[in-house]
PDB file of C-alpha atoms in Angstrom:
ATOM      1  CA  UNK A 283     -38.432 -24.331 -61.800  1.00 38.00           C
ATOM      2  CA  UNK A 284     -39.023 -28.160 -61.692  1.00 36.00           C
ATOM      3  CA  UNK A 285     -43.181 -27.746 -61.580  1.00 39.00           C
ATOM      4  CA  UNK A 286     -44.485 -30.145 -64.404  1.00 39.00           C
ATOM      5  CA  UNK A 287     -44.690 -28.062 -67.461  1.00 38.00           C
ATOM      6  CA  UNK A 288     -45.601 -30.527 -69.750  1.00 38.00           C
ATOM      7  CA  UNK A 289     -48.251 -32.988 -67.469  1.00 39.00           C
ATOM      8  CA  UNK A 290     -50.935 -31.027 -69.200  1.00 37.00           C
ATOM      9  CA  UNK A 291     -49.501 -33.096 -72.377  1.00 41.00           C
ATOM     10  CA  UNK A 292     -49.394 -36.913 -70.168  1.00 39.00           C
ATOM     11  CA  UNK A 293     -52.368 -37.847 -71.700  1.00 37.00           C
ATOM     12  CA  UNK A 294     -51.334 -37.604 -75.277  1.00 39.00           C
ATOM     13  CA  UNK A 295     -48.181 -39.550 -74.871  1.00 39.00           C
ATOM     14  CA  UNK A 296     -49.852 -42.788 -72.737  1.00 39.00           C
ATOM     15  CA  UNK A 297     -47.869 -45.811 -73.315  1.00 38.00           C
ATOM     16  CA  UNK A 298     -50.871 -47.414 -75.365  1.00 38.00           C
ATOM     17  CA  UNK A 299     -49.270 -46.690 -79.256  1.00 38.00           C
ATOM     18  CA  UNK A 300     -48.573 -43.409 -80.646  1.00 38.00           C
ATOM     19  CA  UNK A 301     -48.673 -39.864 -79.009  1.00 40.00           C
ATOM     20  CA  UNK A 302     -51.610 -37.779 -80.389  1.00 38.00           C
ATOM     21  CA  UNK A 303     -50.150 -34.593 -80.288  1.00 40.00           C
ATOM     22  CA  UNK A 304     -49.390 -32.985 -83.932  1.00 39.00           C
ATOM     23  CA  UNK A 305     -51.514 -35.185 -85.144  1.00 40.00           C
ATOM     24  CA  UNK A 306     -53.172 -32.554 -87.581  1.00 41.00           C
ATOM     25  CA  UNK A 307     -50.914 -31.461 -90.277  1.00 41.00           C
ATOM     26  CA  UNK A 308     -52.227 -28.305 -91.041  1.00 52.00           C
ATOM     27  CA  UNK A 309     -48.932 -25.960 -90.106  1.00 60.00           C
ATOM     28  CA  UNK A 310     -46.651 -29.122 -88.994  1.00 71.00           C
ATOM     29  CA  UNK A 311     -43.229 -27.809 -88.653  1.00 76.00           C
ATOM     30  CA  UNK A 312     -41.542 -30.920 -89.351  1.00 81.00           C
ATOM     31  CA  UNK A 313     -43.827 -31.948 -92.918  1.00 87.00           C
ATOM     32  CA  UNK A 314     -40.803 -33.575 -94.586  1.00 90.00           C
ATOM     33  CA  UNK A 315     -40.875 -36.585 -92.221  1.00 92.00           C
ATOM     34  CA  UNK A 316     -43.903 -37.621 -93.997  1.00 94.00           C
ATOM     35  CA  UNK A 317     -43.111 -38.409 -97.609  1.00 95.00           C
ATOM     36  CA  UNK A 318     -46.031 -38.365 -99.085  1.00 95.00           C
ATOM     37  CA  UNK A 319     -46.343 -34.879 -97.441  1.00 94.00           C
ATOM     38  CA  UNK A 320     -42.825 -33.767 -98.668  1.00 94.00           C
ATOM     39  CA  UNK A 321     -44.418 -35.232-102.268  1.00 96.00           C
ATOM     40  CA  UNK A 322     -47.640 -32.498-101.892  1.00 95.00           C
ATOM     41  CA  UNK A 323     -44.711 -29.699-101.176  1.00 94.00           C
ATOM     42  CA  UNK A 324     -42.946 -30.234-103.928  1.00 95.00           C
ATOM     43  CA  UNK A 325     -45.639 -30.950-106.828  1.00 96.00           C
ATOM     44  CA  UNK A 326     -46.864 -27.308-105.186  1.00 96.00           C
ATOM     45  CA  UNK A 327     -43.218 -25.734-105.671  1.00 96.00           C
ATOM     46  CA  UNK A 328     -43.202 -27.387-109.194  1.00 96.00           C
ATOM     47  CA  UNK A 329     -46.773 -25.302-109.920  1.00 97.00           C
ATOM     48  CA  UNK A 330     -45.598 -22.097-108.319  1.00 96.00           C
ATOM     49  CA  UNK A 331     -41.903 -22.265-110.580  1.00 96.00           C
ATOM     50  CA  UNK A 332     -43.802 -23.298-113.597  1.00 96.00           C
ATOM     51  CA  UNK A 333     -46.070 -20.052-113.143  1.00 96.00           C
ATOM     52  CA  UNK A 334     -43.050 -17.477-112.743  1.00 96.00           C
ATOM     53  CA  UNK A 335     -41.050 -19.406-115.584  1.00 95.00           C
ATOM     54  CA  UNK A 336     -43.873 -20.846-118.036  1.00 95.00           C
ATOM     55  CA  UNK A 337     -40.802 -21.320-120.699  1.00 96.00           C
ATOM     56  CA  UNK A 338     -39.276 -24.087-118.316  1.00 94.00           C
ATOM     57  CA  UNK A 339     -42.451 -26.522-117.516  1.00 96.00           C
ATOM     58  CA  UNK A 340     -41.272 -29.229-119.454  1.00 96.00           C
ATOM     59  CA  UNK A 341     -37.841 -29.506-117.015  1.00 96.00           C
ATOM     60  CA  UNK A 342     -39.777 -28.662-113.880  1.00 95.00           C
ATOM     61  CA  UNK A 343     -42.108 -31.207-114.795  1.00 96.00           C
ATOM     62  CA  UNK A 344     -39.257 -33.717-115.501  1.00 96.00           C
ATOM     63  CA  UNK A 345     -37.261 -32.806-112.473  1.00 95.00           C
ATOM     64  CA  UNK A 346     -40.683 -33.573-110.433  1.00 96.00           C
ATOM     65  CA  UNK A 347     -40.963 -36.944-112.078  1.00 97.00           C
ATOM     66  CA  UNK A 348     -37.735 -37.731-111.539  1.00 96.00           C
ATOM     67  CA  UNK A 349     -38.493 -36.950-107.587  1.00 96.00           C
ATOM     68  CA  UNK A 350     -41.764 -38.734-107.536  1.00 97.00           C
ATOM     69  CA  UNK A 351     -40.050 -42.035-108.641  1.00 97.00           C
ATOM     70  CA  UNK A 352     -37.135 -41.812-106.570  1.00 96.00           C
ATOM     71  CA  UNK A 353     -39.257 -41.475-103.526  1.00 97.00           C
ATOM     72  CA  UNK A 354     -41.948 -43.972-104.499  1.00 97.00           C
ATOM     73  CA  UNK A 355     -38.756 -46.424-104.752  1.00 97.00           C
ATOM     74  CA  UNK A 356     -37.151 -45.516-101.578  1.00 97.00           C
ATOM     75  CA  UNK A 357     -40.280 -45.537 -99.830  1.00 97.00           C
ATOM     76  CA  UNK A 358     -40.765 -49.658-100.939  1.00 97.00           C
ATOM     77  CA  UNK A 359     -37.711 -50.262 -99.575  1.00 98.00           C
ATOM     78  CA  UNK A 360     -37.934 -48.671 -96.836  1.00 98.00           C
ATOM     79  CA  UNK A 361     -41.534 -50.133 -95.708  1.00 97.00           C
ATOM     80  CA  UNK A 362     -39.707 -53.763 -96.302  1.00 97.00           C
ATOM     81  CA  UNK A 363     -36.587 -52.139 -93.996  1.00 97.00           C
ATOM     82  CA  UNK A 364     -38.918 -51.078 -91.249  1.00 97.00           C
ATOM     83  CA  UNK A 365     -41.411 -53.549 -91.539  1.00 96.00           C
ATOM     84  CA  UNK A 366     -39.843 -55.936 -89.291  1.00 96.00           C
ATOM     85  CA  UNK A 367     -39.674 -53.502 -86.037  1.00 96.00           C
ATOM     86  CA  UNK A 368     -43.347 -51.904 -85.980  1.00 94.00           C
ATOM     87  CA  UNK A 369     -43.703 -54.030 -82.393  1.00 95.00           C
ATOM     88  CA  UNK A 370     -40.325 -52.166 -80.963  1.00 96.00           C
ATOM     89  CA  UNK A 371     -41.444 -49.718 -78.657  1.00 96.00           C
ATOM     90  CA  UNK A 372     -39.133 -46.383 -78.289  1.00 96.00           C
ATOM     91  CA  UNK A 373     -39.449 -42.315 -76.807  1.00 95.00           C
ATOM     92  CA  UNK A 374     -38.115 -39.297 -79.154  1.00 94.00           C
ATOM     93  CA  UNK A 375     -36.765 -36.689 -77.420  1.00 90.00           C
ATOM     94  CA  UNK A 376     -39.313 -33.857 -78.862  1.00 87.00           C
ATOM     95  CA  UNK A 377     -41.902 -34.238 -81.029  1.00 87.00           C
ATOM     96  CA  UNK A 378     -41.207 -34.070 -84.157  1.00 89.00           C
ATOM     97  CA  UNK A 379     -40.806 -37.739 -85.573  1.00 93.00           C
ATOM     98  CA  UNK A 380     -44.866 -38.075 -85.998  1.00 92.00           C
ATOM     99  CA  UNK A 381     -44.926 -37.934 -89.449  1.00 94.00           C
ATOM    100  CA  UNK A 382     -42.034 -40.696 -90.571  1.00 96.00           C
ATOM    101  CA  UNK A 383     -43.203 -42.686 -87.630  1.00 96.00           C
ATOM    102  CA  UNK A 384     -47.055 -43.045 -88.190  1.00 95.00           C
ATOM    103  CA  UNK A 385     -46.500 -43.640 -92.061  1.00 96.00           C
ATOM    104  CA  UNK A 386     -43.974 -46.691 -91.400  1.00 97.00           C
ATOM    105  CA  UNK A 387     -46.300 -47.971 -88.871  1.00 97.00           C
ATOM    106  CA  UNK A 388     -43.549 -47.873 -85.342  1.00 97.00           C
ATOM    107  CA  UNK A 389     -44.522 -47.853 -82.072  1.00 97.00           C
ATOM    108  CA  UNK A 390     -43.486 -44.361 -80.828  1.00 96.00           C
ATOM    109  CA  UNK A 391     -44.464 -44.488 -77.000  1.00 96.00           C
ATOM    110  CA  UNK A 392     -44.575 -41.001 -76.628  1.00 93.00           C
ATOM    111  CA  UNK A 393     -41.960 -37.850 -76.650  1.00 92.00           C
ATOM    112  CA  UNK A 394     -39.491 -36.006 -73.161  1.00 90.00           C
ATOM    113  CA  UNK A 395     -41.280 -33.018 -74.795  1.00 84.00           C
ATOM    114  CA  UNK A 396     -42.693 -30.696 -77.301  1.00 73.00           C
ATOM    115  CA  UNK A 397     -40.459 -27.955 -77.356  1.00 75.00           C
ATOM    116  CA  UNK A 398     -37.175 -28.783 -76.945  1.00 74.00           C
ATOM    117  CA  UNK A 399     -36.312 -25.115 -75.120  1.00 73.00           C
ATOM    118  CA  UNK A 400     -38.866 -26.779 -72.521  1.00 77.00           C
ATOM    119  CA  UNK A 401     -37.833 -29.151 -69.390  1.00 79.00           C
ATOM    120  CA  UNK A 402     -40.454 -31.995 -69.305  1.00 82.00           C
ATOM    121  CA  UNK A 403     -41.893 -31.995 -65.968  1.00 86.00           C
ATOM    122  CA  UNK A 404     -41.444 -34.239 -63.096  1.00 89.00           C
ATOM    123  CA  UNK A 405     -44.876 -36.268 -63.674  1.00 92.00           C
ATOM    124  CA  UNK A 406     -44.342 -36.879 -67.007  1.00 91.00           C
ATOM    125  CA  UNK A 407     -40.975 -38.107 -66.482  1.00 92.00           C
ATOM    126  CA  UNK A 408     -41.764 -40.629 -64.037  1.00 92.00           C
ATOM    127  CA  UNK A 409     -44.634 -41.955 -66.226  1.00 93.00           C
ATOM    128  CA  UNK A 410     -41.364 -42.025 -68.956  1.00 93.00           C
ATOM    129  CA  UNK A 411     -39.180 -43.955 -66.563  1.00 92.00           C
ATOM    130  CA  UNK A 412     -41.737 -46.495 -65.329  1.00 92.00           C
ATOM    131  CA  UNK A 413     -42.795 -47.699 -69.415  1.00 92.00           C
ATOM    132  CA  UNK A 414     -38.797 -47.999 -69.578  1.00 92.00           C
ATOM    133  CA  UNK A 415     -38.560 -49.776 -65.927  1.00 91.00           C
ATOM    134  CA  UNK A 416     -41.417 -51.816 -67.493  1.00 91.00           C
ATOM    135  CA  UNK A 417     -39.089 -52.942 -70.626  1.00 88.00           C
ATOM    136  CA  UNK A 418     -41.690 -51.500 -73.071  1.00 91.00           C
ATOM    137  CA  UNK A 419     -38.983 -50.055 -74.921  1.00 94.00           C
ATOM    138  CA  UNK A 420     -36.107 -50.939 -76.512  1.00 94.00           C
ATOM    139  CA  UNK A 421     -34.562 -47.502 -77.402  1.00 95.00           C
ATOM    140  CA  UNK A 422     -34.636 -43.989 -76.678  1.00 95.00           C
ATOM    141  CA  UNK A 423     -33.603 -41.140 -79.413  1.00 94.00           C
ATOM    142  CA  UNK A 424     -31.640 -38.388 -78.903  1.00 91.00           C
ATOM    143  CA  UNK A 425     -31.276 -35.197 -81.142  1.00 89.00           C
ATOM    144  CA  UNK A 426     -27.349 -33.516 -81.810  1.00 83.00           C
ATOM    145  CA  UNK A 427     -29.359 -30.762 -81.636  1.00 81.00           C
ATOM    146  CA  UNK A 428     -29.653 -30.237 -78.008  1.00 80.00           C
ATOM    147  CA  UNK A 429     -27.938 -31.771 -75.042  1.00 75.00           C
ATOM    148  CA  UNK A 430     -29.921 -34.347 -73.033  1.00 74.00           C
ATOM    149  CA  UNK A 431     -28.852 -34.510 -69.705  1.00 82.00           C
ATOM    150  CA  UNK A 432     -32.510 -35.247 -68.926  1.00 84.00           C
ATOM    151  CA  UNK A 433     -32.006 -38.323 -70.979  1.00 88.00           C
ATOM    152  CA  UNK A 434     -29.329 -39.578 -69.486  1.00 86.00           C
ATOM    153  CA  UNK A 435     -30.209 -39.187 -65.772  1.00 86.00           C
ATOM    154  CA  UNK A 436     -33.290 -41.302 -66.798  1.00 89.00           C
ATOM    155  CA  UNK A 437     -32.109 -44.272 -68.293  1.00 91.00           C
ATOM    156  CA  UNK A 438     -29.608 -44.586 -65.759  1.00 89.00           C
ATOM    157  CA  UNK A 439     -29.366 -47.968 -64.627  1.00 89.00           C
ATOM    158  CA  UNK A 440     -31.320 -49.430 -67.286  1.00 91.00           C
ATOM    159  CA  UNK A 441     -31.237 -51.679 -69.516  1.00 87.00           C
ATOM    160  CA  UNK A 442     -32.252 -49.369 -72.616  1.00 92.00           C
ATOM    161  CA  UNK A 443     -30.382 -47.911 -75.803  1.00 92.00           C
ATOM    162  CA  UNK A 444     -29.952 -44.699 -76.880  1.00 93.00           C
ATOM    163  CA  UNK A 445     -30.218 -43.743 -80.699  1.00 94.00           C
ATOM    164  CA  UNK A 446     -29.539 -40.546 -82.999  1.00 93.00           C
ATOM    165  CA  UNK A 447     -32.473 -38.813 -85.142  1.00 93.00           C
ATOM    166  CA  UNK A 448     -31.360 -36.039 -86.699  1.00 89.00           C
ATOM    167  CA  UNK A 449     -34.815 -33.498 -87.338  1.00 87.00           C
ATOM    168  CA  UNK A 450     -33.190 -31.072 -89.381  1.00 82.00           C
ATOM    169  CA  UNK A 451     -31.235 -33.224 -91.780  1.00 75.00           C
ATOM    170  CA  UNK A 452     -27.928 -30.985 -90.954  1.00 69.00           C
ATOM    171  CA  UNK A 453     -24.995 -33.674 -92.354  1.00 71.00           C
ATOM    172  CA  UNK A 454     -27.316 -34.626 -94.683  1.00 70.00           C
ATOM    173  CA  UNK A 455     -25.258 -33.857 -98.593  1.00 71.00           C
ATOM    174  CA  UNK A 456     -27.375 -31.453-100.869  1.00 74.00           C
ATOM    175  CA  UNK A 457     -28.636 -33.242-104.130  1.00 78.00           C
ATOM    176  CA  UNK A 458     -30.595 -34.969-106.569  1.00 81.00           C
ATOM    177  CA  UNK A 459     -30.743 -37.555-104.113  1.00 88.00           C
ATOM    178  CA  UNK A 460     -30.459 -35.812-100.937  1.00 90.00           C
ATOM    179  CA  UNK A 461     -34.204 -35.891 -99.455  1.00 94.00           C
ATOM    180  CA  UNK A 462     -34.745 -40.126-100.161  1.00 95.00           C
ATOM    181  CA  UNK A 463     -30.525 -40.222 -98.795  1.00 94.00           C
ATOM    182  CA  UNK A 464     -32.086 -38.161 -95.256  1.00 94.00           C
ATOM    183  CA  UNK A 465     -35.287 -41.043 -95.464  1.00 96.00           C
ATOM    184  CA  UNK A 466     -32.715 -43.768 -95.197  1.00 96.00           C
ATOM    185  CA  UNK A 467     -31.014 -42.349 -92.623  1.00 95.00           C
ATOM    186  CA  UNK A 468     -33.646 -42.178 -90.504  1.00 96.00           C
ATOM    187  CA  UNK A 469     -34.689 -45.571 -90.959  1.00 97.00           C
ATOM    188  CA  UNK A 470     -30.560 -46.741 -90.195  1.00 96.00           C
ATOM    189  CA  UNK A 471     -30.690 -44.798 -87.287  1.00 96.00           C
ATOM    190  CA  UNK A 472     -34.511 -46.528 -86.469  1.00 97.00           C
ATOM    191  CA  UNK A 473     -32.929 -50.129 -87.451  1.00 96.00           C
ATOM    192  CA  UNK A 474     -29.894 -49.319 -85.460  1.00 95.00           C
ATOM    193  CA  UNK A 475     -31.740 -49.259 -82.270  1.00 95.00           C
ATOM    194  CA  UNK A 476     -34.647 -51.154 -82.627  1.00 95.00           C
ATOM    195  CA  UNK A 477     -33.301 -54.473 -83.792  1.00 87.00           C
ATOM    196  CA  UNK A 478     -33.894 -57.706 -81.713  1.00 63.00           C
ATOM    197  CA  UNK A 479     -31.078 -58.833 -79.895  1.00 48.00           C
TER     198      UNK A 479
END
């Protein structure tokens, strides 16, 4: 059925700055693209441990510490990284970027959809392909997540690159250092496409 499923969304994802939708974090299904959200989650699982093992609060509180500075470092470099391409307009394929996006300051355009088990309908689509036919983006992200034909069909013709973002993290390496390694990747695949010519 090719009725527009997702036009009741168009107004959310206008091509005047970021997309509105998810906006309130309350329940956000994708919290660790925030970090100073993925910061609150773990300070919270460092309370809850240190309640069902008082004996190790001095290593959870370490361990946390530890965390806190690693991402407070990452997240300086990363700010200087990004910095440069706040003015590079791009689409996601679903929404689930807001978080990363909104606290380095880029210009996400708006999302193909919400739900990725969704098609995006017609309308919304066309509004997609006219910003891009308009050269008010540089890039376009895909997810190895889900196949894109959707994607492809669109930027067909034009003028427009296609990046990776990878929601759930799935080559990211476990590890001390695996949530700030996952940060940095998103902001190589960002840079990747973004950059001036």
């Amino acid at each position: 059925d090719e009725h527009d499923e997702h036009d009741e969304h168009d107004g959310h994802d206008g091509h005047d700055g970021h997309d509105e939708h998810g906006h309130q974090h309350q329940g956000d299904p994708h919290f660790w693209m925030a970090p100073e959200r993925a910061l609150e989650a773990a300070a919270k699982i460092r309370d809850r441990l240190i309640q069902l093992q008082p004996d190790q609060a001095d290593v959870l509180g370490l361990a946390y510490q530890r965390f806190e500075s690693r991402l407070q470092e990452k997240d300086k470099l990363l700010k200087q990284q990004l910095k440069p391409l706040k003015d590079q307009g791009f689409f996601v394929f679903h929404d689930a970027f807001s978080g990363f996006v909104e606290h380095y300051q880029l210009k996400q355009l708006g999302y193909f959809t919400v739900d990725p088990g969704r098609k995006p309908g017609a309308k919304h689509l066309s509004e997609i392909r006219q910003a891009l036919e308009q050269q008010k983006a540089v890039c376009v992200f895909v997810e190895p997540q889900f196949k894109a034909p959707v994607v492809e069909n669109l930027i067909r013709g034009l003028n427009i690159d296609v990046g990776r973002l990878d929601p759930l993290a799935s080559t990211s390496p476990t590890g001390a250092t695996g949530y700030t390694d996952y940060l940095q990747s998103l902001a190589d695949s960002f840079s990747g496409c973004l950059k001036k010519n």
